[in-house]
Amino acid sequence: MQPKQAGRRRFLKSGAALAGLAMAPAGAAVLVEPAMRGEAAPGAANAIEDMNGVEANLYGRRSRFVTTTRLQRTLTHADPLLRREAPLPNPHRPETLSPIDQQMGIITPSSLHYTTMHFYGIPDIDPAEHRLMIHGLVERPLVFTVDELKRLPYVSRIYFVECDGNRPNPQGMSVVQTHGRVSCSEWTGVPLSVLLKEVGIKNGASWIVSEGAEAGKHQKSLPLTKALDDVLVAYGQNGEPVRPDQGFPLRLIVPGFQAIENVKWLRRIKLTDQPYHAMRDDVSGYLENPLQRDRAWGPKSVITFPSGNQRLPTPGSYVISGLAWSGGGAIRNVDVSTDGGKTYKAAEIAGPRLPMALTKFYLPWQWRGEEAMLQSRCVDEKGEVQPTEAEFARYWKMTREVLYRRMARLGHCNWIQPWRLSADGFITNGLEPVPEVAEHM
Ligand SMILES: Nc1nc2c(c(=O)[nH]1)N[C@H]1C(S)=C(S)[C@@H](COP(=O)(O)O)O[C@H]1N2
Ligand SMILES: [Mo]
């Protein structure tokens, strides 16, 4: 027998195992040949006309059949943010949520990375003009250009960024609405510890205060111990410069901590002996937030399929899948329940389990058409277990009503998000409604 034929027979044999999925391995193999002779292959599509355009040639585009976008959340007059604060400055840009229900793998495409509400628009910064100043309790205050930073030792690490407003809640119709304020990129930049060595830390310094270059001068205080640990001054995101939405040309990446610490359009770091109560700290009470033991996220996971607003067309075999992450390090394991937490099964982890990065999990499942309550629970490498809403409330000695009222102001919630699957295949939010839950800023 010719080796070629043997290969073909093996192909057909393995194809038979997949027959139930309506694949046609033999036909697929035949397609290649006429195309190689320059003839039109049966079923072959025309070339994408636009692909010959210079723009598409030089900076690639996705297929026109792929239409996933971020979801824009617009403010209404009922929004607590408008009730609480002065009118929004111009050119304000509303927040967008990442389509995590469509996410494949652990990296969020830069163009789909969620964005916070941009109170002062997106600054249009010329990197040649941009400077980063480090001063305060230091031996030698220094001003760096972006090019100078790029000449220093650097690292590339995969980390999630999650807004503290990202929270399981009964009002979210979809997983994008409840959990779309998290994204994960490969960030490239200089460890802040390298820069702090350059300037020399003076005795008594215990905090850094970082400032962004937008008109509102977003400021955040961070303990010096964290700054020296794993914080990055990032200029790269997923292999190219950080996007303007994400802080071009420089942003702070504070692994595992709430996103508000990750100052974008970074232009100044001051070493101090105490935290500053910057404007947004005061507004939100972050420093006094009783829900935060520290600023790192606890273990958190959510099922992205099947999830709210989706529908299972028929009973049959499915793969329940989702995302897990923790500010406490890598995800050790994820369990999935289809009966509202009475019993759990260990999920498979698809791909790497990196510390403080999104981790993808899945569990093959036969749905027989019964009602079900789908939820996931993760454990991080420190052994910390993602709590249920009831456990979370008990821990903080709050009733559900108080919990959700406080959460609307303070955030930082990592409890389990159940999805209710009805016998007709529709999926809705499985958390019991709570009256008057205000939305996040
Ligand atoms: N300079 C600056 N940095 C900022 C903010 C801001 O308003 N200005 N918002 C913070 C908040 S609240 C969040 S959730 C993250 C959002 O980062 P992203 O837009 O890259 O997702 O940026 C943080 N860094
Ligand atoms: Mo945020």
CSV table of C-alpha atoms and ligand atoms in Angstrom, one decimal:
chain,number,residue,atom,x,y,z
A,1,MET,CA,0.0,0.0,0.0
A,2,GLN,CA,1.3,3.5,-0.8
A,3,PRO,CA,2.0,5.7,2.2
A,4,LYS,CA,-0.2,8.3,0.7
A,5,GLN,CA,-3.2,5.9,0.7
A,6,ALA,CA,-2.5,4.8,4.2
A,7,GLY,CA,-2.7,8.5,5.3
A,8,ARG,CA,-5.9,9.0,3.5
A,9,ARG,CA,-7.5,5.9,5.1
A,10,ARG,CA,-6.5,7.1,8.5
A,11,PHE,CA,-8.1,10.4,7.8
A,12,LEU,CA,-11.4,8.8,6.8
A,13,LYS,CA,-11.3,6.6,9.8
A,14,SER,CA,-10.9,9.5,12.3
A,15,GLY,CA,-13.5,11.4,10.3
A,16,ALA,CA,-16.0,8.7,10.9
A,17,ALA,CA,-15.8,9.4,14.6
A,18,LEU,CA,-16.9,13.0,13.9
A,19,ALA,CA,-19.7,12.0,11.6
A,20,GLY,CA,-22.3,13.0,14.1
A,21,LEU,CA,-21.0,16.6,13.8
A,22,ALA,CA,-21.8,16.5,10.0
A,23,MET,CA,-18.2,16.9,8.9
A,24,ALA,CA,-17.2,15.8,5.4
A,25,PRO,CA,-13.5,14.9,5.6
A,26,ALA,CA,-13.3,13.3,2.1
A,27,GLY,CA,-15.0,16.2,0.4
A,28,ALA,CA,-12.8,18.6,2.2
A,29,ALA,CA,-9.7,16.8,1.0
A,30,VAL,CA,-10.8,16.9,-2.6
A,31,LEU,CA,-11.3,20.6,-2.6
A,32,VAL,CA,-7.6,21.4,-2.4
A,33,GLU,CA,-6.7,19.8,-5.7
A,34,PRO,CA,-8.5,21.9,-8.4
A,35,ALA,CA,-7.7,25.0,-6.5
A,36,MET,CA,-4.0,24.2,-6.7
A,37,ARG,CA,-4.3,23.8,-10.5
A,38,GLY,CA,-5.7,27.3,-10.6
A,39,GLU,CA,-9.3,26.3,-11.3
A,40,ALA,CA,-12.2,27.4,-9.2
A,41,ALA,CA,-12.8,24.9,-6.5
A,42,PRO,CA,-16.4,23.8,-5.9
A,43,GLY,CA,-17.7,26.0,-3.2
A,44,ALA,CA,-14.7,28.3,-3.1
A,45,ALA,CA,-15.4,31.9,-2.3
A,46,ASN,CA,-14.3,34.9,-4.2
A,47,ALA,CA,-11.3,36.7,-2.9
A,48,ILE,CA,-12.1,39.5,-0.5
A,49,GLU,CA,-11.9,42.6,-2.7
A,50,ASP,CA,-11.0,44.9,0.1
A,51,MET,CA,-8.0,42.7,0.9
A,52,ASN,CA,-6.2,44.3,-2.0
A,53,GLY,CA,-6.7,47.8,-0.5
A,54,VAL,CA,-3.6,49.3,1.0
A,55,GLU,CA,-5.2,49.8,4.4
A,56,ALA,CA,-6.4,46.3,4.9
A,57,ASN,CA,-3.1,44.9,3.5
A,58,LEU,CA,-1.0,46.9,5.9
A,59,TYR,CA,-3.1,46.6,9.0
A,60,GLY,CA,-5.2,43.5,8.9
A,61,ARG,CA,-9.0,43.3,9.2
A,62,ARG,CA,-11.3,40.6,10.5
A,63,SER,CA,-13.8,38.8,8.3
A,64,ARG,CA,-16.9,40.8,7.5
A,65,PHE,CA,-18.9,37.9,8.9
A,66,VAL,CA,-17.4,38.5,12.3
A,67,THR,CA,-19.3,41.4,13.9
A,68,THR,CA,-18.6,41.2,17.6
A,69,THR,CA,-18.2,44.6,19.2
A,70,ARG,CA,-17.9,46.1,22.6
A,71,LEU,CA,-21.3,47.0,24.2
A,72,GLN,CA,-21.7,50.7,24.9
A,73,ARG,CA,-23.5,51.7,28.1
A,74,THR,CA,-25.1,55.0,27.9
A,75,LEU,CA,-26.1,57.1,30.8
A,76,THR,CA,-29.7,58.0,31.6
A,77,HIS,CA,-30.9,60.7,33.9
A,78,ALA,CA,-31.8,58.0,36.4
A,79,ASP,CA,-28.2,57.0,36.6
A,80,PRO,CA,-26.8,57.4,40.1
A,81,LEU,CA,-23.7,59.0,38.7
A,82,LEU,CA,-25.6,61.9,37.3
A,83,ARG,CA,-27.6,62.2,40.4
A,84,ARG,CA,-24.5,62.4,42.6
A,85,GLU,CA,-22.1,64.5,40.6
A,86,ALA,CA,-22.0,67.7,38.6
A,87,PRO,CA,-22.7,67.5,34.9
A,88,LEU,CA,-20.2,65.4,33.0
A,89,PRO,CA,-17.4,67.3,31.4
A,90,ASN,CA,-17.0,67.4,27.6
A,91,PRO,CA,-15.9,65.5,25.6
A,92,HIS,CA,-17.1,62.7,27.9
A,93,ARG,CA,-17.1,59.2,26.5
A,94,PRO,CA,-19.4,56.5,27.9
A,95,GLU,CA,-18.1,53.2,29.1
A,96,THR,CA,-17.9,50.1,27.0
A,97,LEU,CA,-18.2,46.5,28.1
A,98,SER,CA,-16.1,43.7,26.7
A,99,PRO,CA,-18.0,40.9,24.8
A,100,ILE,CA,-16.6,38.2,27.1
A,101,ASP,CA,-19.4,35.9,25.9
A,102,GLN,CA,-17.6,35.7,22.5
A,103,GLN,CA,-14.1,35.6,23.9
A,104,MET,CA,-11.9,32.8,22.7
A,105,GLY,CA,-8.9,32.0,24.8
A,106,ILE,CA,-7.6,34.3,27.5
A,107,ILE,CA,-6.4,37.3,25.5
A,108,THR,CA,-8.9,40.1,24.9
A,109,PRO,CA,-8.3,41.7,21.5
A,110,SER,CA,-7.1,45.2,22.2
A,111,SER,CA,-10.0,46.7,20.2
A,112,LEU,CA,-12.5,44.8,22.5
A,113,HIS,CA,-10.8,45.6,25.8
A,114,TYR,CA,-13.5,47.2,28.0
A,115,THR,CA,-13.1,50.9,28.7
A,116,THR,CA,-14.1,52.8,31.8
A,117,MET,CA,-16.2,55.9,31.5
A,118,HIS,CA,-13.8,58.5,30.1
A,119,PHE,CA,-14.9,61.7,31.9
A,120,TYR,CA,-12.5,63.9,30.0
A,121,GLY,CA,-12.4,62.0,26.7
A,122,ILE,CA,-9.3,60.3,25.4
A,123,PRO,CA,-6.2,62.5,25.4
A,124,ASP,CA,-4.5,62.7,22.0
A,125,ILE,CA,-0.9,62.3,23.2
A,126,ASP,CA,2.2,62.6,20.9
A,127,PRO,CA,4.6,60.1,22.4
A,128,ALA,CA,7.6,62.2,21.4
A,129,GLU,CA,6.2,65.0,23.6
A,130,HIS,CA,5.1,62.8,26.5
A,131,ARG,CA,7.1,62.7,29.7
A,132,LEU,CA,7.0,60.7,32.9
A,133,MET,CA,8.2,62.5,36.0
A,134,ILE,CA,9.1,60.6,39.2
A,135,HIS,CA,9.6,62.9,42.2
A,136,GLY,CA,8.7,63.4,45.9
A,137,LEU,CA,10.6,61.4,48.5
A,138,VAL,CA,13.4,60.4,46.1
A,139,GLU,CA,17.2,61.0,45.9
A,140,ARG,CA,17.1,62.2,42.3
A,141,PRO,CA,13.8,63.3,40.7
A,142,LEU,CA,13.9,62.2,37.1
A,143,VAL,CA,11.9,62.9,33.9
A,144,PHE,CA,11.8,60.1,31.3
A,145,THR,CA,10.8,60.3,27.7
A,146,VAL,CA,9.0,57.3,26.2
A,147,ASP,CA,12.1,56.4,24.2
A,148,GLU,CA,14.3,56.5,27.3
A,149,LEU,CA,11.9,54.1,29.0
A,150,LYS,CA,12.1,51.7,26.1
A,151,ARG,CA,15.9,51.5,26.5
A,152,LEU,CA,15.4,50.0,30.0
A,153,PRO,CA,15.0,46.3,30.9
A,154,TYR,CA,11.4,45.2,30.3
A,155,VAL,CA,9.0,42.3,30.8
A,156,SER,CA,5.9,41.0,28.9
A,157,ARG,CA,3.3,39.6,31.2
A,158,ILE,CA,-0.4,38.5,30.7
A,159,TYR,CA,-2.6,40.2,33.3
A,160,PHE,CA,-6.3,40.9,33.7
A,161,VAL,CA,-7.6,44.4,34.3
A,162,GLU,CA,-11.0,44.5,36.1
A,163,CYS,CA,-13.1,47.5,37.1
A,164,ASP,CA,-14.4,47.3,40.6
A,165,GLY,CA,-17.8,47.9,39.1
A,166,ASN,CA,-17.6,44.4,37.5
A,167,ARG,CA,-20.1,42.5,39.6
A,168,PRO,CA,-22.5,39.7,39.7
A,169,ASN,CA,-25.9,41.3,40.1
A,170,PRO,CA,-29.5,40.4,39.6
A,171,GLN,CA,-30.2,43.2,37.1
A,172,GLY,CA,-27.7,42.2,34.4
A,173,MET,CA,-29.5,40.5,31.5
A,174,SER,CA,-26.3,39.1,30.0
A,175,VAL,CA,-22.8,38.1,31.2
A,176,VAL,CA,-21.5,41.2,29.3
A,177,GLN,CA,-23.7,43.4,31.5
A,178,THR,CA,-22.7,41.7,34.7
A,179,HIS,CA,-19.1,40.8,34.0
A,180,GLY,CA,-18.0,42.7,30.9
A,181,ARG,CA,-15.7,45.1,32.8
A,182,VAL,CA,-12.8,42.7,32.8
A,183,SER,CA,-10.3,42.1,30.0
A,184,CYS,CA,-6.9,40.5,29.7
A,185,SER,CA,-3.9,41.5,27.6
A,186,GLU,CA,-0.2,40.8,27.3
A,187,TRP,CA,1.4,44.0,28.7
A,188,THR,CA,4.9,45.0,27.9
A,189,GLY,CA,6.8,47.6,29.9
A,190,VAL,CA,9.4,48.5,32.5
A,191,PRO,CA,9.0,47.2,36.0
A,192,LEU,CA,8.3,50.2,38.2
A,193,SER,CA,10.9,48.8,40.7
A,194,VAL,CA,13.6,49.5,38.0
A,195,LEU,CA,12.5,53.1,37.8
A,196,LEU,CA,12.3,53.5,41.5
A,197,LYS,CA,15.9,52.2,41.8
A,198,GLU,CA,17.0,54.8,39.3
A,199,VAL,CA,15.5,57.7,41.3
A,200,GLY,CA,16.5,56.2,44.7
A,201,ILE,CA,13.8,55.9,47.4
A,202,LYS,CA,14.2,58.1,50.4
A,203,ASN,CA,13.6,56.9,54.0
A,204,GLY,CA,10.0,57.5,55.0
A,205,ALA,CA,8.5,56.9,51.6
A,206,SER,CA,5.7,54.4,51.9
A,207,TRP,CA,3.2,55.3,49.1
A,208,ILE,CA,3.2,56.3,45.5
A,209,VAL,CA,0.7,58.7,44.0
A,210,SER,CA,0.3,58.3,40.2
A,211,GLU,CA,-1.3,60.8,37.9
A,212,GLY,CA,-2.8,60.6,34.4
A,213,ALA,CA,-2.4,63.3,31.7
A,214,GLU,CA,-6.1,63.9,30.9
A,215,ALA,CA,-7.8,67.1,31.9
A,216,GLY,CA,-9.2,65.5,35.0
A,217,LYS,CA,-5.8,64.3,36.2
A,218,HIS,CA,-6.9,61.0,37.5
A,219,GLN,CA,-4.8,60.2,40.6
A,220,LYS,CA,-4.4,57.0,42.6
A,221,SER,CA,-2.3,56.1,45.7
A,222,LEU,CA,-0.7,52.8,45.9
A,223,PRO,CA,1.4,51.2,48.8
A,224,LEU,CA,5.1,51.3,47.9
A,225,THR,CA,5.4,47.6,48.7
A,226,LYS,CA,3.1,46.8,45.8
A,227,ALA,CA,4.8,49.3,43.5
A,228,LEU,CA,8.2,47.5,44.2
A,229,ASP,CA,6.6,44.1,43.7
A,230,ASP,CA,5.2,43.6,40.3
A,231,VAL,CA,3.8,46.9,39.0
A,232,LEU,CA,4.6,47.8,35.3
A,233,VAL,CA,4.9,51.0,33.4
A,234,ALA,CA,3.5,49.5,30.3
A,235,TYR,CA,3.9,50.8,26.7
A,236,GLY,CA,2.9,47.6,24.9
A,237,GLN,CA,-0.4,45.8,24.7
A,238,ASN,CA,-0.8,42.5,22.8
A,239,GLY,CA,2.3,43.1,20.7
A,240,GLU,CA,1.7,46.7,19.7
A,241,PRO,CA,1.7,50.1,21.5
A,242,VAL,CA,-1.0,50.4,24.2
A,243,ARG,CA,-4.2,51.7,22.6
A,244,PRO,CA,-5.3,55.3,23.3
A,245,ASP,CA,-8.4,53.9,25.1
A,246,GLN,CA,-6.0,51.9,27.4
A,247,GLY,CA,-3.6,54.8,28.2
A,248,PHE,CA,-1.3,55.4,25.2
A,249,PRO,CA,1.6,56.0,25.4
A,250,LEU,CA,2.1,54.8,29.1
A,251,ARG,CA,-0.1,53.2,31.7
A,252,LEU,CA,0.4,51.7,35.1
A,253,ILE,CA,-0.4,48.0,35.3
A,254,VAL,CA,-1.1,46.9,38.9
A,255,PRO,CA,-1.5,43.1,38.7
A,256,GLY,CA,-4.5,41.7,40.5
A,257,PHE,CA,-5.7,45.0,42.0
A,258,GLN,CA,-8.9,46.8,41.1
A,259,ALA,CA,-8.5,48.6,37.7
A,260,ILE,CA,-8.8,52.1,39.1
A,261,GLU,CA,-5.2,51.8,40.4
A,262,ASN,CA,-4.0,51.2,36.8
A,263,VAL,CA,-3.5,54.9,35.9
A,264,LYS,CA,-3.7,55.5,32.2
A,265,TRP,CA,-1.8,58.2,30.2
A,266,LEU,CA,0.6,58.1,33.1
A,267,ARG,CA,2.7,61.2,33.4
A,268,ARG,CA,3.7,61.6,37.1
A,269,ILE,CA,4.6,59.4,40.1
A,270,LYS,CA,5.2,61.0,43.4
A,271,LEU,CA,6.6,59.1,46.4
A,272,THR,CA,5.0,60.1,49.6
A,273,ASP,CA,4.6,59.1,53.3
A,274,GLN,CA,0.8,58.8,53.1
A,275,PRO,CA,-1.9,58.1,50.6
A,276,TYR,CA,-3.5,61.1,48.9
A,277,HIS,CA,-7.3,61.5,48.9
A,278,ALA,CA,-7.7,62.3,45.3
A,279,MET,CA,-11.0,63.5,43.9
A,280,ARG,CA,-12.3,60.1,42.8
A,281,ASP,CA,-11.2,58.5,46.0
A,282,ASP,CA,-13.3,60.9,48.0
A,283,VAL,CA,-16.2,60.4,45.8
A,284,SER,CA,-16.2,56.7,46.0
A,285,GLY,CA,-14.7,56.1,49.4
A,286,TYR,CA,-12.3,53.6,48.1
A,287,LEU,CA,-9.8,53.9,50.9
A,288,GLU,CA,-12.5,53.2,53.5
A,289,ASN,CA,-14.2,50.5,51.6
A,290,PRO,CA,-15.1,47.8,54.1
A,291,LEU,CA,-15.6,45.3,51.3
A,292,GLN,CA,-11.9,45.4,50.5
A,293,ARG,CA,-9.5,43.7,52.9
A,294,ASP,CA,-6.8,44.7,50.4
A,295,ARG,CA,-7.1,46.0,46.9
A,296,ALA,CA,-6.5,42.7,45.2
A,297,TRP,CA,-9.4,40.9,43.7
A,298,GLY,CA,-10.5,37.6,45.4
A,299,PRO,CA,-11.1,34.5,43.3
A,300,LYS,CA,-13.8,35.1,40.7
A,301,SER,CA,-15.4,33.1,37.9
A,302,VAL,CA,-18.4,33.2,35.7
A,303,ILE,CA,-20.0,31.0,33.1
A,304,THR,CA,-20.0,32.8,29.7
A,305,PHE,CA,-21.9,30.0,27.8
A,306,PRO,CA,-24.7,29.3,28.3
A,307,SER,CA,-25.4,32.6,30.0
A,308,GLY,CA,-28.1,35.3,30.2
A,309,ASN,CA,-29.9,36.2,27.0
A,310,GLN,CA,-28.6,33.1,25.2
A,311,ARG,CA,-30.7,30.2,24.2
A,312,LEU,CA,-30.0,26.5,23.8
A,313,PRO,CA,-32.0,25.5,20.7
A,314,THR,CA,-32.5,21.8,21.6
A,315,PRO,CA,-31.5,19.3,24.2
A,316,GLY,CA,-28.2,17.7,23.4
A,317,SER,CA,-24.5,17.9,24.1
A,318,TYR,CA,-23.0,21.2,25.0
A,319,VAL,CA,-19.8,22.6,26.5
A,320,ILE,CA,-20.4,24.8,29.5
A,321,SER,CA,-17.6,27.3,29.4
A,322,GLY,CA,-16.4,30.4,31.2
A,323,LEU,CA,-13.6,32.5,32.7
A,324,ALA,CA,-11.9,32.5,36.1
A,325,TRP,CA,-9.3,34.9,37.6
A,326,SER,CA,-7.9,36.0,40.9
A,327,GLY,CA,-5.8,38.8,42.3
A,328,GLY,CA,-4.4,36.2,44.7
A,329,GLY,CA,-2.4,34.4,41.9
A,330,ALA,CA,-3.2,31.6,39.5
A,331,ILE,CA,-6.5,29.7,39.4
A,332,ARG,CA,-6.0,26.2,41.0
A,333,ASN,CA,-9.4,24.7,39.9
A,334,VAL,CA,-12.9,25.5,38.8
A,335,ASP,CA,-16.0,23.6,39.6
A,336,VAL,CA,-19.3,23.8,37.7
A,337,SER,CA,-22.8,23.1,39.0
A,338,THR,CA,-25.9,22.6,37.0
A,339,ASP,CA,-28.2,22.3,40.1
A,340,GLY,CA,-27.6,25.7,41.7
A,341,GLY,CA,-24.7,24.6,43.8
A,342,LYS,CA,-26.0,21.4,45.4
A,343,THR,CA,-23.4,19.4,43.5
A,344,TYR,CA,-20.3,20.4,41.6
A,345,LYS,CA,-18.1,18.8,38.9
A,346,ALA,CA,-14.5,19.6,38.2
A,347,ALA,CA,-14.1,21.7,35.0
A,348,GLU,CA,-11.3,21.3,32.5
A,349,ILE,CA,-8.9,24.2,32.2
A,350,ALA,CA,-8.3,25.1,28.5
A,351,GLY,CA,-4.9,26.7,28.1
A,352,PRO,CA,-2.5,28.2,30.6
A,353,ARG,CA,-3.2,29.1,34.2
A,354,LEU,CA,-1.3,32.2,34.7
A,355,PRO,CA,-1.2,34.3,37.9
A,356,MET,CA,-3.5,37.2,37.7
A,357,ALA,CA,-4.7,36.4,34.2
A,358,LEU,CA,-8.0,35.2,32.8
A,359,THR,CA,-8.2,31.4,32.8
A,360,LYS,CA,-10.6,29.6,30.5
A,361,PHE,CA,-12.5,26.6,31.7
A,362,TYR,CA,-15.1,24.2,30.3
A,363,LEU,CA,-17.2,21.2,31.1
A,364,PRO,CA,-18.9,18.9,28.5
A,365,TRP,CA,-22.6,18.6,29.4
A,366,GLN,CA,-25.6,16.6,28.2
A,367,TRP,CA,-28.8,18.8,28.5
A,368,ARG,CA,-31.9,16.6,28.5
A,369,GLY,CA,-34.3,19.6,28.5
A,370,GLU,CA,-34.7,19.9,32.2
A,371,GLU,CA,-34.6,23.2,34.1
A,372,ALA,CA,-31.2,23.9,35.5
A,373,MET,CA,-29.2,26.5,37.4
A,374,LEU,CA,-25.7,26.8,36.0
A,375,GLN,CA,-22.9,28.3,38.1
A,376,SER,CA,-19.1,28.1,38.5
A,377,ARG,CA,-16.9,28.4,41.6
A,378,CYS,CA,-13.2,28.7,41.5
A,379,VAL,CA,-10.3,28.3,43.9
A,380,ASP,CA,-7.0,30.2,43.6
A,381,GLU,CA,-3.5,29.1,44.4
A,382,LYS,CA,-3.8,30.5,47.9
A,383,GLY,CA,-6.7,28.1,48.5
A,384,GLU,CA,-9.2,30.9,48.7
A,385,VAL,CA,-12.7,29.8,47.5
A,386,GLN,CA,-15.1,32.0,45.5
A,387,PRO,CA,-18.0,32.7,47.8
A,388,THR,CA,-21.8,32.5,47.1
A,389,GLU,CA,-23.7,35.8,47.5
A,390,ALA,CA,-25.1,34.4,50.8
A,391,GLU,CA,-21.6,33.6,52.1
A,392,PHE,CA,-20.3,37.0,51.1
A,393,ALA,CA,-23.2,38.7,52.9
A,394,ARG,CA,-22.7,36.6,56.0
A,395,TYR,CA,-18.9,37.3,56.0
A,396,TRP,CA,-19.6,41.1,56.0
A,397,LYS,CA,-22.6,40.8,58.3
A,398,MET,CA,-24.9,42.5,55.8
A,399,THR,CA,-28.4,41.7,54.7
A,400,ARG,CA,-28.9,41.2,50.9
A,401,GLU,CA,-30.5,44.7,50.7
A,402,VAL,CA,-27.6,46.4,52.5
A,403,LEU,CA,-25.1,44.4,50.5
A,404,TYR,CA,-26.5,45.4,47.1
A,405,ARG,CA,-27.0,49.0,48.2
A,406,ARG,CA,-23.4,49.3,49.4
A,407,MET,CA,-22.1,47.4,46.4
A,408,ALA,CA,-23.6,50.0,44.0
A,409,ARG,CA,-21.3,52.6,45.7
A,410,LEU,CA,-18.3,50.5,46.6
A,411,GLY,CA,-18.0,47.5,44.3
A,412,HIS,CA,-15.3,44.8,44.6
A,413,CYS,CA,-17.7,41.9,44.6
A,414,ASN,CA,-16.6,38.4,43.5
A,415,TRP,CA,-19.5,36.1,44.4
A,416,ILE,CA,-21.0,33.4,42.3
A,417,GLN,CA,-23.3,34.3,39.4
A,418,PRO,CA,-25.9,31.7,38.7
A,419,TRP,CA,-27.8,31.5,35.3
A,420,ARG,CA,-31.3,30.0,35.2
A,421,LEU,CA,-31.9,27.7,32.2
A,422,SER,CA,-35.6,27.1,31.6
A,423,ALA,CA,-37.1,24.0,29.9
A,424,ASP,CA,-37.5,26.0,26.6
A,425,GLY,CA,-33.8,26.7,26.5
A,426,PHE,CA,-33.9,30.4,27.5
A,427,ILE,CA,-31.3,31.6,30.0
A,428,THR,CA,-31.9,34.4,32.5
A,429,ASN,CA,-30.2,35.8,35.6
A,430,GLY,CA,-30.4,33.3,38.4
A,431,LEU,CA,-29.8,35.8,41.3
A,432,GLU,CA,-33.0,36.7,43.2
A,433,PRO,CA,-34.0,40.3,42.3
A,434,VAL,CA,-33.3,43.0,44.9
A,435,PRO,CA,-35.3,46.2,44.8
A,436,GLU,CA,-33.6,49.4,43.7
A,437,VAL,CA,-30.1,48.2,42.8
A,438,ALA,CA,-28.4,51.2,41.4
A,439,GLU,CA,-25.9,50.7,38.6
A,440,HIS,CA,-22.2,51.2,38.8
A,441,MET,CA,-20.3,54.3,37.8
B,1,LIG,N1,-5.8,58.4,33.8
B,1,LIG,C1,-6.9,57.6,34.1
B,1,LIG,N2,-6.6,56.3,34.4
B,1,LIG,C2,-7.6,55.4,34.7
B,1,LIG,C3,-9.0,55.9,34.8
B,1,LIG,C4,-9.2,57.2,34.4
B,1,LIG,O1,-10.4,57.7,34.4
B,1,LIG,N3,-8.1,58.0,34.1
B,1,LIG,N4,-10.0,55.0,35.1
B,1,LIG,C5,-9.6,53.8,35.9
B,1,LIG,C6,-10.7,52.9,35.9
B,1,LIG,S1,-12.0,53.2,37.0
B,1,LIG,C7,-10.7,51.7,35.2
B,1,LIG,S2,-11.9,50.6,35.3
B,1,LIG,C8,-9.5,51.4,34.3
B,1,LIG,C9,-10.0,51.0,32.9
B,1,LIG,O2,-9.0,50.6,32.1
B,1,LIG,P1,-9.3,50.3,30.6
B,1,LIG,O3,-10.1,51.5,30.0
B,1,LIG,O4,-8.0,50.1,29.9
B,1,LIG,O5,-10.1,49.1,30.6
B,1,LIG,O6,-8.6,52.5,34.1
B,1,LIG,C10,-8.3,53.2,35.3
B,1,LIG,N5,-7.3,54.1,35.0
B,2,MO,MO,-13.3,51.3,37.1
